[in-house]
Amino acid sequence: MHESSQGAVPSQGAGGLSGVRSGHFGQCDCFTLVDIVAGEVVEVQIVDNPPHEHGGCLRPVELLAGHNVDALVVAGMGARPLAGFEEVGIAVYYEGETADIARVIEMMLQGELPKMDARNVCGGH
């Protein structure tokens, strides 16, 4: 993470720091975006996820790139969107167990999450 950055977590329901992280980024209800300055969350924003239609795996890439996100934490995603995020310079981190969004953000800030790679890619995307 940079001195100033924007992180994103796929979220269920209304999202937010007290919300629950979605296990499937492409079908999440929204994304919880956090502005981070000097290792602290300074602002939280909720962005609705567009419908996940056939061939729509890259829509979240465009959406998050348009919001200047540079880090995303997911429990899994397909190879196609992973490559799309890499192309636009968004680092994708893997964390497949923690449901609490605030804890996921804390783990990202502490550098506890590994970068996602082919071992974590879901089939069929």
PDB file of C-alpha atoms in Angstrom, residues 14-78:
ATOM      1  CA  ALA A  14     -25.259  -2.239   2.412  1.00  0.00           C
ATOM      2  CA  GLY A  15     -21.483  -2.756   2.835  1.00  0.00           C
ATOM      3  CA  GLY A  16     -19.407  -0.442   5.002  1.00  0.00           C
ATOM      4  CA  LEU A  17     -16.803  -1.167   7.662  1.00  0.00           C
ATOM      5  CA  SER A  18     -19.368  -2.904   9.875  1.00  0.00           C
ATOM      6  CA  GLY A  19     -20.614  -4.984   6.949  1.00  0.00           C
ATOM      7  CA  VAL A  20     -19.959  -8.495   5.689  1.00  0.00           C
ATOM      8  CA  ARG A  21     -17.517  -9.248   2.921  1.00  0.00           C
ATOM      9  CA  SER A  22     -18.921 -11.086  -0.106  1.00  0.00           C
ATOM     10  CA  GLY A  23     -17.267 -14.378  -1.002  1.00  0.00           C
ATOM     11  CA  HIS A  24     -17.815 -13.847  -4.738  1.00  0.00           C
ATOM     12  CA  PHE A  25     -16.596 -10.494  -5.971  1.00  0.00           C
ATOM     13  CA  GLY A  26     -18.487 -10.578  -9.288  1.00  0.00           C
ATOM     14  CA  GLN A  27     -21.861 -11.138  -7.635  1.00  0.00           C
ATOM     15  CA  CYS A  28     -21.428  -8.878  -4.614  1.00  0.00           C
ATOM     16  CA  ASP A  29     -24.089  -6.273  -3.889  1.00  0.00           C
ATOM     17  CA  CYS A  30     -21.584  -3.437  -3.651  1.00  0.00           C
ATOM     18  CA  PHE A  31     -17.966  -2.569  -2.976  1.00  0.00           C
ATOM     19  CA  THR A  32     -16.801  -0.922   0.221  1.00  0.00           C
ATOM     20  CA  LEU A  33     -14.088   1.568  -0.786  1.00  0.00           C
ATOM     21  CA  VAL A  34     -11.699   2.992   1.775  1.00  0.00           C
ATOM     22  CA  ASP A  35      -9.415   5.979   1.320  1.00  0.00           C
ATOM     23  CA  ILE A  36      -6.203   5.310   3.205  1.00  0.00           C
ATOM     24  CA  VAL A  37      -3.713   8.004   4.182  1.00  0.00           C
ATOM     25  CA  ALA A  38      -0.594   7.173   6.196  1.00  0.00           C
ATOM     26  CA  GLY A  39      -1.970   3.737   7.063  1.00  0.00           C
ATOM     27  CA  GLU A  40      -5.317   5.021   8.394  1.00  0.00           C
ATOM     28  CA  VAL A  41      -8.802   4.854   6.884  1.00  0.00           C
ATOM     29  CA  VAL A  42      -9.920   8.450   6.364  1.00  0.00           C
ATOM     30  CA  GLU A  43     -13.072   7.938   4.294  1.00  0.00           C
ATOM     31  CA  VAL A  44     -15.464   5.116   3.428  1.00  0.00           C
ATOM     32  CA  GLN A  45     -17.596   5.034   0.283  1.00  0.00           C
ATOM     33  CA  ILE A  46     -20.073   2.428  -0.972  1.00  0.00           C
ATOM     34  CA  VAL A  47     -20.300   1.785  -4.724  1.00  0.00           C
ATOM     35  CA  ASP A  48     -23.016  -0.448  -6.177  1.00  0.00           C
ATOM     36  CA  ASN A  49     -21.841  -3.384  -8.284  1.00  0.00           C
ATOM     37  CA  PRO A  50     -23.400  -3.525 -11.775  1.00  0.00           C
ATOM     38  CA  PRO A  51     -25.354  -6.711 -12.603  1.00  0.00           C
ATOM     39  CA  HIS A  52     -23.121  -9.701 -13.381  1.00  0.00           C
ATOM     40  CA  GLU A  53     -24.265 -10.706 -16.860  1.00  0.00           C
ATOM     41  CA  HIS A  54     -22.651 -13.123 -19.282  1.00  0.00           C
ATOM     42  CA  GLY A  55     -19.328 -11.663 -20.364  1.00  0.00           C
ATOM     43  CA  GLY A  56     -19.561  -9.042 -17.629  1.00  0.00           C
ATOM     44  CA  CYS A  57     -16.547 -10.245 -15.642  1.00  0.00           C
ATOM     45  CA  LEU A  58     -14.613  -7.114 -16.549  1.00  0.00           C
ATOM     46  CA  ARG A  59     -17.286  -4.625 -15.467  1.00  0.00           C
ATOM     47  CA  PRO A  60     -15.981  -4.468 -11.889  1.00  0.00           C
ATOM     48  CA  VAL A  61     -12.483  -3.824 -13.275  1.00  0.00           C
ATOM     49  CA  GLU A  62     -13.723  -0.733 -15.107  1.00  0.00           C
ATOM     50  CA  LEU A  63     -15.859   0.347 -12.135  1.00  0.00           C
ATOM     51  CA  LEU A  64     -13.055   0.140  -9.570  1.00  0.00           C
ATOM     52  CA  ALA A  65     -10.443   1.634 -11.911  1.00  0.00           C
ATOM     53  CA  GLY A  66     -12.823   4.559 -12.418  1.00  0.00           C
ATOM     54  CA  HIS A  67     -12.819   5.102  -8.638  1.00  0.00           C
ATOM     55  CA  ASN A  68      -8.997   5.100  -8.500  1.00  0.00           C
ATOM     56  CA  VAL A  69      -8.834   1.876  -6.498  1.00  0.00           C
ATOM     57  CA  ASP A  70      -5.307   0.463  -6.279  1.00  0.00           C
ATOM     58  CA  ALA A  71      -5.902  -2.545  -3.996  1.00  0.00           C
ATOM     59  CA  LEU A  72      -8.705  -5.110  -3.837  1.00  0.00           C
ATOM     60  CA  VAL A  73      -9.207  -7.965  -1.360  1.00  0.00           C
ATOM     61  CA  VAL A  74     -11.172 -10.995  -2.594  1.00  0.00           C
ATOM     62  CA  ALA A  75     -11.962 -14.556  -1.570  1.00  0.00           C
ATOM     63  CA  GLY A  76     -11.537 -15.625  -5.182  1.00  0.00           C
ATOM     64  CA  MET A  77     -12.156 -14.589  -8.778  1.00  0.00           C
ATOM     65  CA  GLY A  78     -11.675 -15.906 -12.282  1.00  0.00           C
TER      66      GLY A  78
END
